[in-house]
Amino acid sequence: MSGTPAWDRDVLTLLMAPLEGTTLPDWAGDALDAGLGSIILFGYNTPDPGTAAALAASIHERCDEVLVAIDEEGGDVSRLQAATGSSLPSAWAFGQIDEVALTARAGEALGELLAACDMDLVLSPVLDVSTDPANPVIGTRSYGDDPDRVSRHGRAMASGLRSAGLGVTGKHFPGHGATSVDSHTALPRIDLDARDMRREHLAPFQIAPWLDAVMTAHILVPSLGEGPASLSRWSTTLLDEVSGNGFHGLVITDALDMAAVAADPGFGEAAVRALEAGAHLLCLGTSLRRDAAQMVREAHDAILAALESGRLDREEIGRRAAQTRAAIRSLRIRRGVEPRRSIPETLRDLEEIGADAARRAVTARHAALSGGPVVVADARVRADHASGSRSPHLVGALRERGIDVTEAQYPGDLSGAAEVLVVTRLPRSDAAEAERVAEALRVRPDAILVHTGVPDAALEHRESVSTLGSSLTMMRAAVDLLLRAGREPR
């Protein structure tokens, strides 16, 4: 196109670009030829592990020195198993069981699957300490509300993933666990003083020297510095301090299309400020709402303009691009060219470990199912994204056990149902969800509440089950527990 700037190799190296679809588009192939540093895959790119592996292989065939990254945590945040539901329970479940060896085995099993799918870098583990039960975006993605527990299990998960050859990313620095606002929709602010922030939320990031990358968060923490952490130099300076200057990996931004920064200062400006802050890779976000090629071009051109005006120093950006390319080469060598195991084999191991952990983590109180017809009413109102998915996995788990299930068109008429399950996640802080739950319980006070969030976010109710997440393996464990209780003599 006339007037379109040529690709700048150093600038492209610093971008982590999304793709549309399940095959490599022509524009992305051209960008790879010109030096694109990383491609990130989301659930719409990876409807099943086989398709994911084929896409990743095609990327590596086009360019060997590119990082294929994936935002795969297990539990509620799964890309490789987005369609079926993750075989792993949530991080909170592993923290509750509190056996670091089990967490490490889960990390290795997940890493083996990722390696079998030709992935290089995983945006995991979550090192946020989830101290606010009203947190709409972290919740059970965290290993708990205690920094020591989060540190131990975060390091165990990272060790397991790395043993399979994967690059690992701790997130979201300096800690997203005390927010009550979701950075996908607005810019959160944490008003803890510096001492409490350091004690409660920064401690897990002391494991940064054992990580390949750290992701910075779109959050305001006035006691630590001015401006969003992801776009402000204070965050990378603080990361050096917290890690004892032992972290030599990549600094990656959270997705720049998130409303927390895309609305203000804007997508292109956010890309420039992130580089001013010291980032090595700019995660541009998803192509669900924007054209992927346009996102890459907009970020590239904004950075190029900042270089040409002198706002960004060409020598510094060149050094950082060289560091990023060296890290990419190192990670690609460590991961290896050939997967060590097949996809079906790794899936079997992952499911076995996940099912065992889920059985140990799910708990019930005065709740049982007879095995007869069930109505499921989902009180959650939040849209699907990183957390809070209104997934149908409970319905699927019930049907797997041969149970006749009706999904209520909420609020629906629950009065004639034999047994009713009401699914919750944030009933104490989400007014719309609270009203849905209250309405259901007015009609059916005998309903069982299936709480998918952190324990402190649950409502008090006589009959309840805590699943600590919405993944398929957690829902299977919950259904099995309820059916066992229904068979026990009363």
PDB file of C-alpha atoms in Angstrom, residues 104-212:
ATOM      1  CA  ALA A 104       4.793 -29.696  40.027  1.00  0.00           C
ATOM      2  CA  ARG A 105       3.468 -32.924  38.477  1.00  0.00           C
ATOM      3  CA  ALA A 106       0.492 -31.019  37.097  1.00  0.00           C
ATOM      4  CA  GLY A 107       2.847 -28.417  35.640  1.00  0.00           C
ATOM      5  CA  GLU A 108       4.959 -31.088  33.980  1.00  0.00           C
ATOM      6  CA  ALA A 109       1.874 -32.811  32.536  1.00  0.00           C
ATOM      7  CA  LEU A 110       0.564 -29.505  31.187  1.00  0.00           C
ATOM      8  CA  GLY A 111       4.011 -28.690  29.836  1.00  0.00           C
ATOM      9  CA  GLU A 112       4.213 -32.028  28.035  1.00  0.00           C
ATOM     10  CA  LEU A 113       0.892 -31.305  26.307  1.00  0.00           C
ATOM     11  CA  LEU A 114       2.047 -27.813  25.333  1.00  0.00           C
ATOM     12  CA  ALA A 115       5.319 -29.202  23.989  1.00  0.00           C
ATOM     13  CA  ALA A 116       3.416 -31.852  22.040  1.00  0.00           C
ATOM     14  CA  CYS A 117       1.471 -28.969  20.467  1.00  0.00           C
ATOM     15  CA  ASP A 118       4.721 -27.171  19.490  1.00  0.00           C
ATOM     16  CA  MET A 119       4.266 -24.257  21.916  1.00  0.00           C
ATOM     17  CA  ASP A 120       7.309 -22.393  23.240  1.00  0.00           C
ATOM     18  CA  LEU A 121       6.144 -19.979  25.935  1.00  0.00           C
ATOM     19  CA  VAL A 122       3.215 -20.270  28.329  1.00  0.00           C
ATOM     20  CA  LEU A 123       1.744 -17.243  30.115  1.00  0.00           C
ATOM     21  CA  SER A 124       1.658 -19.036  33.451  1.00  0.00           C
ATOM     22  CA  PRO A 125       1.933 -19.364  36.459  1.00  0.00           C
ATOM     23  CA  VAL A 126      -0.339 -16.772  38.093  1.00  0.00           C
ATOM     24  CA  LEU A 127       1.539 -15.210  41.025  1.00  0.00           C
ATOM     25  CA  ASP A 128      -1.260 -12.889  42.146  1.00  0.00           C
ATOM     26  CA  VAL A 129      -2.286 -13.206  45.788  1.00  0.00           C
ATOM     27  CA  SER A 130      -6.096 -13.135  45.737  1.00  0.00           C
ATOM     28  CA  THR A 131      -6.887 -11.122  48.853  1.00  0.00           C
ATOM     29  CA  ASP A 132     -10.155  -9.530  47.688  1.00  0.00           C
ATOM     30  CA  PRO A 133     -13.073 -11.997  47.436  1.00  0.00           C
ATOM     31  CA  ALA A 134     -14.817  -9.484  45.154  1.00  0.00           C
ATOM     32  CA  ASN A 135     -12.000  -9.680  42.585  1.00  0.00           C
ATOM     33  CA  PRO A 136     -13.787 -10.293  39.286  1.00  0.00           C
ATOM     34  CA  VAL A 137     -10.792 -11.351  37.203  1.00  0.00           C
ATOM     35  CA  ILE A 138      -8.306 -13.281  39.391  1.00  0.00           C
ATOM     36  CA  GLY A 139     -10.240 -15.282  41.996  1.00  0.00           C
ATOM     37  CA  THR A 140      -9.503 -19.014  41.759  1.00  0.00           C
ATOM     38  CA  ARG A 141      -6.814 -18.406  39.125  1.00  0.00           C
ATOM     39  CA  SER A 142      -4.622 -17.632  42.150  1.00  0.00           C
ATOM     40  CA  TYR A 143      -3.074 -20.282  44.397  1.00  0.00           C
ATOM     41  CA  GLY A 144      -4.622 -18.536  47.384  1.00  0.00           C
ATOM     42  CA  ASP A 145      -4.714 -15.509  49.642  1.00  0.00           C
ATOM     43  CA  ASP A 146      -1.395 -16.203  51.382  1.00  0.00           C
ATOM     44  CA  PRO A 147       1.801 -14.951  49.687  1.00  0.00           C
ATOM     45  CA  ASP A 148       3.912 -17.853  50.934  1.00  0.00           C
ATOM     46  CA  ARG A 149       1.477 -20.422  49.560  1.00  0.00           C
ATOM     47  CA  VAL A 150       1.298 -18.603  46.227  1.00  0.00           C
ATOM     48  CA  SER A 151       5.100 -18.470  46.067  1.00  0.00           C
ATOM     49  CA  ARG A 152       5.541 -22.178  46.787  1.00  0.00           C
ATOM     50  CA  HIS A 153       2.937 -23.371  44.308  1.00  0.00           C
ATOM     51  CA  GLY A 154       3.845 -20.808  41.659  1.00  0.00           C
ATOM     52  CA  ARG A 155       7.427 -22.011  41.739  1.00  0.00           C
ATOM     53  CA  ALA A 156       6.311 -25.660  41.669  1.00  0.00           C
ATOM     54  CA  MET A 157       4.097 -25.045  38.627  1.00  0.00           C
ATOM     55  CA  ALA A 158       6.897 -23.140  36.887  1.00  0.00           C
ATOM     56  CA  SER A 159       9.375 -25.942  37.622  1.00  0.00           C
ATOM     57  CA  GLY A 160       7.010 -28.540  36.206  1.00  0.00           C
ATOM     58  CA  LEU A 161       6.377 -26.557  33.046  1.00  0.00           C
ATOM     59  CA  ARG A 162      10.086 -25.870  32.528  1.00  0.00           C
ATOM     60  CA  SER A 163      10.956 -29.551  32.986  1.00  0.00           C
ATOM     61  CA  ALA A 164       8.919 -30.189  29.827  1.00  0.00           C
ATOM     62  CA  GLY A 165      10.957 -27.550  28.003  1.00  0.00           C
ATOM     63  CA  LEU A 166       8.433 -24.706  28.125  1.00  0.00           C
ATOM     64  CA  GLY A 167       9.277 -21.091  28.759  1.00  0.00           C
ATOM     65  CA  VAL A 168       7.288 -19.790  31.737  1.00  0.00           C
ATOM     66  CA  THR A 169       5.818 -16.381  32.583  1.00  0.00           C
ATOM     67  CA  GLY A 170       4.894 -15.149  36.065  1.00  0.00           C
ATOM     68  CA  LYS A 171       1.959 -12.740  36.101  1.00  0.00           C
ATOM     69  CA  HIS A 172       0.603 -10.096  36.767  1.00  0.00           C
ATOM     70  CA  PHE A 173       3.329  -7.883  38.284  1.00  0.00           C
ATOM     71  CA  PRO A 174       3.179  -6.208  40.786  1.00  0.00           C
ATOM     72  CA  GLY A 175       0.062  -8.179  41.770  1.00  0.00           C
ATOM     73  CA  HIS A 176      -3.538  -8.058  40.568  1.00  0.00           C
ATOM     74  CA  GLY A 177      -5.086  -9.892  43.524  1.00  0.00           C
ATOM     75  CA  ALA A 178      -6.344  -6.913  45.542  1.00  0.00           C
ATOM     76  CA  THR A 179      -8.412  -5.351  42.760  1.00  0.00           C
ATOM     77  CA  SER A 180     -12.192  -5.221  42.589  1.00  0.00           C
ATOM     78  CA  VAL A 181     -12.125  -3.979  38.988  1.00  0.00           C
ATOM     79  CA  ASP A 182     -11.369  -6.102  35.925  1.00  0.00           C
ATOM     80  CA  SER A 183      -8.630  -4.580  33.751  1.00  0.00           C
ATOM     81  CA  HIS A 184     -10.363  -6.017  30.677  1.00  0.00           C
ATOM     82  CA  THR A 185     -13.055  -3.389  31.221  1.00  0.00           C
ATOM     83  CA  ALA A 186     -11.443  -0.518  33.192  1.00  0.00           C
ATOM     84  CA  LEU A 187      -8.217   0.512  34.923  1.00  0.00           C
ATOM     85  CA  PRO A 188      -8.039  -0.948  38.455  1.00  0.00           C
ATOM     86  CA  ARG A 189      -6.502   0.965  41.332  1.00  0.00           C
ATOM     87  CA  ILE A 190      -4.967  -0.552  44.473  1.00  0.00           C
ATOM     88  CA  ASP A 191      -4.770   1.845  47.409  1.00  0.00           C
ATOM     89  CA  LEU A 192      -2.657  -0.286  49.741  1.00  0.00           C
ATOM     90  CA  ASP A 193       0.363   1.465  51.207  1.00  0.00           C
ATOM     91  CA  ALA A 194       3.776   0.389  49.920  1.00  0.00           C
ATOM     92  CA  ARG A 195       4.542  -1.723  52.991  1.00  0.00           C
ATOM     93  CA  ASP A 196       1.340  -3.786  52.732  1.00  0.00           C
ATOM     94  CA  MET A 197       1.680  -4.084  48.961  1.00  0.00           C
ATOM     95  CA  ARG A 198       5.204  -5.426  49.301  1.00  0.00           C
ATOM     96  CA  ARG A 199       4.319  -7.836  52.094  1.00  0.00           C
ATOM     97  CA  GLU A 200       1.061  -9.186  50.639  1.00  0.00           C
ATOM     98  CA  HIS A 201       1.530  -9.032  46.869  1.00  0.00           C
ATOM     99  CA  LEU A 202       5.141  -8.583  45.774  1.00  0.00           C
ATOM    100  CA  ALA A 203       6.572 -11.530  47.704  1.00  0.00           C
ATOM    101  CA  PRO A 204       5.690 -14.227  45.118  1.00  0.00           C
ATOM    102  CA  PHE A 205       7.626 -12.335  42.440  1.00  0.00           C
ATOM    103  CA  GLN A 206      10.819 -13.035  44.346  1.00  0.00           C
ATOM    104  CA  ILE A 207      10.862 -16.255  42.288  1.00  0.00           C
ATOM    105  CA  ALA A 208      11.419 -14.159  39.131  1.00  0.00           C
ATOM    106  CA  PRO A 209      15.047 -15.360  38.743  1.00  0.00           C
ATOM    107  CA  TRP A 210      13.645 -18.855  38.077  1.00  0.00           C
ATOM    108  CA  LEU A 211      11.267 -17.565  35.390  1.00  0.00           C
ATOM    109  CA  ASP A 212      11.789 -16.862  31.698  1.00  0.00           C
TER     110      ASP A 212
END
